[in-house]
Amino acid sequence: MSSNLAVKLRSGTQKAHTAAENVGFMKCFLKGVVDKESFAKFLSNLYFVYTELEAAIKSHINNPAIAPIYFPELNRQASLEKDMVFYYGSEWRNLISPSPSAQAYIKHIRELSATNPALLIGHSYTRYMGDLSGGQMLQKVAQSSLKLSGYEGTSFYNFEQIPDKKAFKDKYRQALDSVPVDEATADQIVAEANSAFQFNMQMATDLEGNLIKALGQVVFNNLTSSHNPGSTEAPVM
């Protein structure tokens, strides 16, 4: 049995984490450059992904591997629905659709749910721990850049039921280490966490066309020309 899944996930995803921070859209975002349309589309893709991921995880809460890491306070679907109303209005469901990359991600989640649900842990880890860590900085950037008031338009990043994020992340890592999987499965979970980074990177890359239209190619190139060393050596996710 594997009892160090949390460490395996952190160390095994460092390169992917740094690569994700070097996607053009994210580099611009981290520098405070984001337009409303692109950000709304970014969140709409996440709405579809989280809806699928959370349904999949909930459907397997009696699975011994999933039960330890099922924390409903992490769920983002309802928060993303608030954001969709803010950006698209009451008819938002008729105005948004998942990008091709988001559709591919959703398909992959469904396949894992049907064939090997324990591997969903890799996707849960990558998304939720990222949201509780760097996501909090992205929220501040969006609030400032888009001149948003309070949590309007950034409900996604607001974990109302998790007041102490550091304590919760410690709790989550302990839960990961209690998951009853062998070393081979643990390695597969790490591989899926890296896949999650790849899917998220592709969704971000898809948005670069919109951002280039808003900024201009020259400005975009200037903002994204340098390599970001990444934050993987920063405090643990």
PDB file of C-alpha atoms in Angstrom, residues 3-215:
ATOM      1  CA  SER A   3       1.059   5.942   2.291  1.00  0.00           C
ATOM      2  CA  ASN A   4       2.839   8.950   0.774  1.00  0.00           C
ATOM      3  CA  LEU A   5       0.474   9.858  -2.054  1.00  0.00           C
ATOM      4  CA  ALA A   6       0.492  13.570  -1.152  1.00  0.00           C
ATOM      5  CA  VAL A   7       4.274  13.823  -1.531  1.00  0.00           C
ATOM      6  CA  LYS A   8       4.186  11.774  -4.729  1.00  0.00           C
ATOM      7  CA  LEU A   9       1.614  14.134  -6.197  1.00  0.00           C
ATOM      8  CA  ARG A  10       3.482  17.282  -5.260  1.00  0.00           C
ATOM      9  CA  SER A  11       6.889  16.131  -6.493  1.00  0.00           C
ATOM     10  CA  GLY A  12       5.464  14.345  -9.518  1.00  0.00           C
ATOM     11  CA  THR A  13       3.625  17.407 -10.839  1.00  0.00           C
ATOM     12  CA  GLN A  14       6.240  20.125 -10.336  1.00  0.00           C
ATOM     13  CA  LYS A  15       7.266  20.292 -14.000  1.00  0.00           C
ATOM     14  CA  ALA A  16       3.649  20.357 -15.167  1.00  0.00           C
ATOM     15  CA  HIS A  17       2.862  23.056 -12.618  1.00  0.00           C
ATOM     16  CA  THR A  18       5.646  25.279 -13.947  1.00  0.00           C
ATOM     17  CA  ALA A  19       4.597  24.600 -17.550  1.00  0.00           C
ATOM     18  CA  ALA A  20       1.022  25.617 -16.697  1.00  0.00           C
ATOM     19  CA  GLU A  21       2.239  28.950 -15.363  1.00  0.00           C
ATOM     20  CA  ASN A  22       4.031  29.549 -18.672  1.00  0.00           C
ATOM     21  CA  VAL A  23       0.986  29.230 -20.905  1.00  0.00           C
ATOM     22  CA  GLY A  24       0.527  32.622 -22.563  1.00  0.00           C
ATOM     23  CA  PHE A  25      -2.959  33.221 -21.191  1.00  0.00           C
ATOM     24  CA  MET A  26      -1.830  32.479 -17.637  1.00  0.00           C
ATOM     25  CA  LYS A  27       1.337  34.584 -17.952  1.00  0.00           C
ATOM     26  CA  CYS A  28      -0.801  37.538 -18.973  1.00  0.00           C
ATOM     27  CA  PHE A  29      -3.277  36.788 -16.193  1.00  0.00           C
ATOM     28  CA  LEU A  30      -0.525  36.648 -13.561  1.00  0.00           C
ATOM     29  CA  LYS A  31       0.692  40.055 -14.786  1.00  0.00           C
ATOM     30  CA  GLY A  32      -2.765  41.536 -14.336  1.00  0.00           C
ATOM     31  CA  VAL A  33      -3.657  41.527 -18.015  1.00  0.00           C
ATOM     32  CA  VAL A  34      -7.011  39.873 -18.660  1.00  0.00           C
ATOM     33  CA  ASP A  35     -10.110  40.961 -20.541  1.00  0.00           C
ATOM     34  CA  LYS A  36     -13.635  40.292 -19.352  1.00  0.00           C
ATOM     35  CA  GLU A  37     -14.691  38.176 -22.319  1.00  0.00           C
ATOM     36  CA  SER A  38     -11.700  35.848 -22.046  1.00  0.00           C
ATOM     37  CA  PHE A  39     -12.093  35.476 -18.285  1.00  0.00           C
ATOM     38  CA  ALA A  40     -15.803  34.710 -18.632  1.00  0.00           C
ATOM     39  CA  LYS A  41     -14.996  32.010 -21.200  1.00  0.00           C
ATOM     40  CA  PHE A  42     -12.259  30.666 -18.926  1.00  0.00           C
ATOM     41  CA  LEU A  43     -14.798  30.262 -16.118  1.00  0.00           C
ATOM     42  CA  SER A  44     -17.470  28.837 -18.402  1.00  0.00           C
ATOM     43  CA  ASN A  45     -15.146  26.025 -19.456  1.00  0.00           C
ATOM     44  CA  LEU A  46     -14.405  25.334 -15.800  1.00  0.00           C
ATOM     45  CA  TYR A  47     -18.141  25.226 -15.111  1.00  0.00           C
ATOM     46  CA  PHE A  48     -18.524  22.290 -17.500  1.00  0.00           C
ATOM     47  CA  VAL A  49     -15.417  20.521 -16.196  1.00  0.00           C
ATOM     48  CA  TYR A  50     -16.321  20.872 -12.519  1.00  0.00           C
ATOM     49  CA  THR A  51     -19.910  19.817 -13.146  1.00  0.00           C
ATOM     50  CA  GLU A  52     -18.600  16.583 -14.662  1.00  0.00           C
ATOM     51  CA  LEU A  53     -15.814  16.022 -12.122  1.00  0.00           C
ATOM     52  CA  GLU A  54     -18.015  16.623  -9.094  1.00  0.00           C
ATOM     53  CA  ALA A  55     -20.778  14.371 -10.414  1.00  0.00           C
ATOM     54  CA  ALA A  56     -18.202  11.646 -11.062  1.00  0.00           C
ATOM     55  CA  ILE A  57     -16.635  11.905  -7.615  1.00  0.00           C
ATOM     56  CA  LYS A  58     -20.018  11.971  -5.873  1.00  0.00           C
ATOM     57  CA  SER A  59     -21.148   8.883  -7.778  1.00  0.00           C
ATOM     58  CA  HIS A  60     -18.205   6.970  -6.278  1.00  0.00           C
ATOM     59  CA  ILE A  61     -18.304   8.172  -2.659  1.00  0.00           C
ATOM     60  CA  ASN A  62     -18.684   4.568  -1.511  1.00  0.00           C
ATOM     61  CA  ASN A  63     -15.491   3.584  -3.340  1.00  0.00           C
ATOM     62  CA  PRO A  64     -12.752   3.052  -0.688  1.00  0.00           C
ATOM     63  CA  ALA A  65     -10.313   5.133  -2.728  1.00  0.00           C
ATOM     64  CA  ILE A  66     -12.689   8.064  -3.281  1.00  0.00           C
ATOM     65  CA  ALA A  67     -14.376   8.219   0.136  1.00  0.00           C
ATOM     66  CA  PRO A  68     -11.353   9.687   1.998  1.00  0.00           C
ATOM     67  CA  ILE A  69     -10.974  12.621  -0.413  1.00  0.00           C
ATOM     68  CA  TYR A  70     -14.674  13.475  -0.819  1.00  0.00           C
ATOM     69  CA  PHE A  71     -15.130  16.928   0.704  1.00  0.00           C
ATOM     70  CA  PRO A  72     -18.377  18.571  -0.485  1.00  0.00           C
ATOM     71  CA  GLU A  73     -17.136  21.941   0.789  1.00  0.00           C
ATOM     72  CA  LEU A  74     -14.734  21.913  -2.169  1.00  0.00           C
ATOM     73  CA  ASN A  75     -17.501  21.752  -4.767  1.00  0.00           C
ATOM     74  CA  ARG A  76     -17.350  24.618  -7.264  1.00  0.00           C
ATOM     75  CA  GLN A  77     -20.375  24.044  -9.509  1.00  0.00           C
ATOM     76  CA  ALA A  78     -22.763  26.286  -7.565  1.00  0.00           C
ATOM     77  CA  SER A  79     -20.168  29.060  -7.283  1.00  0.00           C
ATOM     78  CA  LEU A  80     -19.464  28.892 -11.013  1.00  0.00           C
ATOM     79  CA  GLU A  81     -23.193  29.151 -11.699  1.00  0.00           C
ATOM     80  CA  LYS A  82     -23.184  32.469  -9.814  1.00  0.00           C
ATOM     81  CA  ASP A  83     -20.336  33.647 -12.013  1.00  0.00           C
ATOM     82  CA  MET A  84     -22.164  32.585 -15.149  1.00  0.00           C
ATOM     83  CA  VAL A  85     -25.182  34.681 -14.131  1.00  0.00           C
ATOM     84  CA  PHE A  86     -22.862  37.649 -13.521  1.00  0.00           C
ATOM     85  CA  TYR A  87     -21.153  37.459 -16.922  1.00  0.00           C
ATOM     86  CA  TYR A  88     -23.919  36.127 -19.147  1.00  0.00           C
ATOM     87  CA  GLY A  89     -27.190  36.968 -17.390  1.00  0.00           C
ATOM     88  CA  SER A  90     -30.146  34.794 -16.428  1.00  0.00           C
ATOM     89  CA  GLU A  91     -30.160  32.998 -19.798  1.00  0.00           C
ATOM     90  CA  TRP A  92     -26.538  31.925 -19.410  1.00  0.00           C
ATOM     91  CA  ARG A  93     -27.254  28.240 -19.966  1.00  0.00           C
ATOM     92  CA  ASN A  94     -28.246  29.053 -23.558  1.00  0.00           C
ATOM     93  CA  LEU A  95     -25.191  31.228 -24.155  1.00  0.00           C
ATOM     94  CA  ILE A  96     -22.240  29.046 -23.176  1.00  0.00           C
ATOM     95  CA  SER A  97     -20.776  25.806 -24.470  1.00  0.00           C
ATOM     96  CA  PRO A  98     -17.554  23.929 -23.668  1.00  0.00           C
ATOM     97  CA  SER A  99     -14.559  24.504 -25.926  1.00  0.00           C
ATOM     98  CA  PRO A 100     -13.133  21.496 -27.811  1.00  0.00           C
ATOM     99  CA  SER A 101     -10.443  21.150 -25.118  1.00  0.00           C
ATOM    100  CA  ALA A 102     -13.042  21.264 -22.352  1.00  0.00           C
ATOM    101  CA  GLN A 103     -15.075  18.634 -24.204  1.00  0.00           C
ATOM    102  CA  ALA A 104     -11.988  16.399 -24.388  1.00  0.00           C
ATOM    103  CA  TYR A 105     -11.403  16.868 -20.663  1.00  0.00           C
ATOM    104  CA  ILE A 106     -15.023  16.009 -19.863  1.00  0.00           C
ATOM    105  CA  LYS A 107     -14.809  12.878 -22.015  1.00  0.00           C
ATOM    106  CA  HIS A 108     -11.658  11.812 -20.172  1.00  0.00           C
ATOM    107  CA  ILE A 109     -13.300  12.281 -16.769  1.00  0.00           C
ATOM    108  CA  ARG A 110     -16.240  10.148 -17.884  1.00  0.00           C
ATOM    109  CA  GLU A 111     -13.898   7.404 -19.077  1.00  0.00           C
ATOM    110  CA  LEU A 112     -12.053   7.340 -15.748  1.00  0.00           C
ATOM    111  CA  SER A 113     -15.320   7.301 -13.827  1.00  0.00           C
ATOM    112  CA  ALA A 114     -16.477   4.299 -15.831  1.00  0.00           C
ATOM    113  CA  THR A 115     -13.238   2.318 -15.819  1.00  0.00           C
ATOM    114  CA  ASN A 116     -10.981   3.304 -12.890  1.00  0.00           C
ATOM    115  CA  PRO A 117     -12.551   5.904 -10.567  1.00  0.00           C
ATOM    116  CA  ALA A 118      -9.572   5.943  -8.173  1.00  0.00           C
ATOM    117  CA  LEU A 119      -7.682   7.882 -10.849  1.00  0.00           C
ATOM    118  CA  LEU A 120     -10.128  10.776 -10.461  1.00  0.00           C
ATOM    119  CA  ILE A 121      -8.056  11.642  -7.386  1.00  0.00           C
ATOM    120  CA  GLY A 122      -5.355  13.069  -9.654  1.00  0.00           C
ATOM    121  CA  HIS A 123      -7.820  15.500 -11.195  1.00  0.00           C
ATOM    122  CA  SER A 124      -9.352  16.436  -7.858  1.00  0.00           C
ATOM    123  CA  TYR A 125      -5.898  17.177  -6.477  1.00  0.00           C
ATOM    124  CA  THR A 126      -4.725  19.299  -9.404  1.00  0.00           C
ATOM    125  CA  ARG A 127      -7.873  21.387  -9.587  1.00  0.00           C
ATOM    126  CA  TYR A 128      -8.881  21.918  -5.975  1.00  0.00           C
ATOM    127  CA  MET A 129      -5.441  22.348  -4.479  1.00  0.00           C
ATOM    128  CA  GLY A 130      -4.640  24.792  -7.236  1.00  0.00           C
ATOM    129  CA  ASP A 131      -7.832  26.730  -6.551  1.00  0.00           C
ATOM    130  CA  LEU A 132      -7.040  26.914  -2.844  1.00  0.00           C
ATOM    131  CA  SER A 133      -3.464  28.045  -3.546  1.00  0.00           C
ATOM    132  CA  GLY A 134      -2.608  30.070  -6.649  1.00  0.00           C
ATOM    133  CA  GLY A 135      -6.291  30.512  -7.396  1.00  0.00           C
ATOM    134  CA  GLN A 136      -6.554  32.924  -4.500  1.00  0.00           C
ATOM    135  CA  MET A 137      -4.010  35.191  -6.186  1.00  0.00           C
ATOM    136  CA  LEU A 138      -5.827  34.921  -9.514  1.00  0.00           C
ATOM    137  CA  GLN A 139      -8.997  36.060  -7.787  1.00  0.00           C
ATOM    138  CA  LYS A 140      -7.273  39.227  -6.547  1.00  0.00           C
ATOM    139  CA  VAL A 141      -5.850  39.873 -10.022  1.00  0.00           C
ATOM    140  CA  ALA A 142      -9.278  39.484 -11.649  1.00  0.00           C
ATOM    141  CA  GLN A 143     -10.948  41.698  -9.041  1.00  0.00           C
ATOM    142  CA  SER A 144      -8.388  44.435  -9.620  1.00  0.00           C
ATOM    143  CA  SER A 145      -8.016  44.159 -13.405  1.00  0.00           C
ATOM    144  CA  LEU A 146     -11.738  43.886 -14.140  1.00  0.00           C
ATOM    145  CA  LYS A 147     -12.714  46.319 -11.339  1.00  0.00           C
ATOM    146  CA  LEU A 148     -15.038  43.790  -9.737  1.00  0.00           C
ATOM    147  CA  SER A 149     -16.801  44.487  -6.470  1.00  0.00           C
ATOM    148  CA  GLY A 150     -16.550  41.915  -3.690  1.00  0.00           C
ATOM    149  CA  TYR A 151     -16.833  38.386  -5.014  1.00  0.00           C
ATOM    150  CA  GLU A 152     -19.031  39.236  -7.990  1.00  0.00           C
ATOM    151  CA  GLY A 153     -17.649  37.460 -11.003  1.00  0.00           C
ATOM    152  CA  THR A 154     -15.090  35.551  -8.922  1.00  0.00           C
ATOM    153  CA  SER A 155     -17.313  33.353  -6.755  1.00  0.00           C
ATOM    154  CA  PHE A 156     -15.396  30.390  -8.157  1.00  0.00           C
ATOM    155  CA  TYR A 157     -12.387  31.284  -6.011  1.00  0.00           C
ATOM    156  CA  ASN A 158     -14.406  31.989  -2.858  1.00  0.00           C
ATOM    157  CA  PHE A 159     -14.480  28.912  -0.615  1.00  0.00           C
ATOM    158  CA  GLU A 160     -17.094  30.054   1.889  1.00  0.00           C
ATOM    159  CA  GLN A 161     -17.010  26.783   3.823  1.00  0.00           C
ATOM    160  CA  ILE A 162     -13.201  26.726   4.107  1.00  0.00           C
ATOM    161  CA  PRO A 163     -12.154  29.738   6.197  1.00  0.00           C
ATOM    162  CA  ASP A 164      -8.672  28.370   6.958  1.00  0.00           C
ATOM    163  CA  LYS A 165      -7.284  27.223   3.630  1.00  0.00           C
ATOM    164  CA  LYS A 166      -3.893  26.165   4.969  1.00  0.00           C
ATOM    165  CA  ALA A 167      -5.467  23.950   7.627  1.00  0.00           C
ATOM    166  CA  PHE A 168      -7.777  22.426   5.050  1.00  0.00           C
ATOM    167  CA  LYS A 169      -4.918  21.683   2.641  1.00  0.00           C
ATOM    168  CA  ASP A 170      -3.098  19.911   5.462  1.00  0.00           C
ATOM    169  CA  LYS A 171      -6.262  17.913   6.111  1.00  0.00           C
ATOM    170  CA  TYR A 172      -6.572  17.091   2.419  1.00  0.00           C
ATOM    171  CA  ARG A 173      -2.975  15.868   2.214  1.00  0.00           C
ATOM    172  CA  GLN A 174      -3.590  13.645   5.240  1.00  0.00           C
ATOM    173  CA  ALA A 175      -6.657  12.270   3.485  1.00  0.00           C
ATOM    174  CA  LEU A 176      -4.595  11.540   0.370  1.00  0.00           C
ATOM    175  CA  ASP A 177      -2.133   9.552   2.463  1.00  0.00           C
ATOM    176  CA  SER A 178      -4.990   7.470   3.866  1.00  0.00           C
ATOM    177  CA  VAL A 179      -6.260   6.404   0.446  1.00  0.00           C
ATOM    178  CA  PRO A 180      -5.927   2.590   0.210  1.00  0.00           C
ATOM    179  CA  VAL A 181      -4.027   2.218  -3.067  1.00  0.00           C
ATOM    180  CA  ASP A 182      -0.885   0.304  -3.986  1.00  0.00           C
ATOM    181  CA  GLU A 183       2.249   1.913  -5.409  1.00  0.00           C
ATOM    182  CA  ALA A 184       1.296   1.181  -9.008  1.00  0.00           C
ATOM    183  CA  THR A 185      -2.078   2.862  -8.614  1.00  0.00           C
ATOM    184  CA  ALA A 186      -0.458   5.791  -6.798  1.00  0.00           C
ATOM    185  CA  ASP A 187       1.820   6.268  -9.792  1.00  0.00           C
ATOM    186  CA  GLN A 188      -1.204   6.180 -12.091  1.00  0.00           C
ATOM    187  CA  ILE A 189      -2.884   8.853  -9.957  1.00  0.00           C
ATOM    188  CA  VAL A 190       0.199  11.059 -10.331  1.00  0.00           C
ATOM    189  CA  ALA A 191       0.079  10.500 -14.092  1.00  0.00           C
ATOM    190  CA  GLU A 192      -3.558  11.595 -14.097  1.00  0.00           C
ATOM    191  CA  ALA A 193      -2.677  14.709 -12.093  1.00  0.00           C
ATOM    192  CA  ASN A 194      -0.227  15.569 -14.864  1.00  0.00           C
ATOM    193  CA  SER A 195      -2.943  14.879 -17.434  1.00  0.00           C
ATOM    194  CA  ALA A 196      -5.167  17.321 -15.559  1.00  0.00           C
ATOM    195  CA  PHE A 197      -2.488  19.992 -15.918  1.00  0.00           C
ATOM    196  CA  GLN A 198      -2.280  19.235 -19.653  1.00  0.00           C
ATOM    197  CA  PHE A 199      -6.030  19.537 -20.140  1.00  0.00           C
ATOM    198  CA  ASN A 200      -6.132  22.786 -18.184  1.00  0.00           C
ATOM    199  CA  MET A 201      -3.172  24.161 -20.149  1.00  0.00           C
ATOM    200  CA  GLN A 202      -4.907  23.380 -23.420  1.00  0.00           C
ATOM    201  CA  MET A 203      -8.113  25.102 -22.270  1.00  0.00           C
ATOM    202  CA  ALA A 204      -6.053  28.185 -21.384  1.00  0.00           C
ATOM    203  CA  THR A 205      -4.185  28.079 -24.695  1.00  0.00           C
ATOM    204  CA  ASP A 206      -7.509  28.029 -26.550  1.00  0.00           C
ATOM    205  CA  LEU A 207      -8.307  31.428 -25.035  1.00  0.00           C
ATOM    206  CA  GLU A 208      -5.201  33.129 -26.365  1.00  0.00           C
ATOM    207  CA  GLY A 209      -6.891  34.050 -29.639  1.00  0.00           C
ATOM    208  CA  ASN A 210      -9.482  36.141 -27.785  1.00  0.00           C
ATOM    209  CA  LEU A 211      -6.805  37.730 -25.644  1.00  0.00           C
ATOM    210  CA  ILE A 212      -4.644  38.606 -28.662  1.00  0.00           C
ATOM    211  CA  LYS A 213      -7.660  40.296 -30.270  1.00  0.00           C
ATOM    212  CA  ALA A 214      -8.154  42.350 -27.117  1.00  0.00           C
ATOM    213  CA  LEU A 215      -4.481  43.237 -26.565  1.00  0.00           C
TER     214      LEU A 215
END
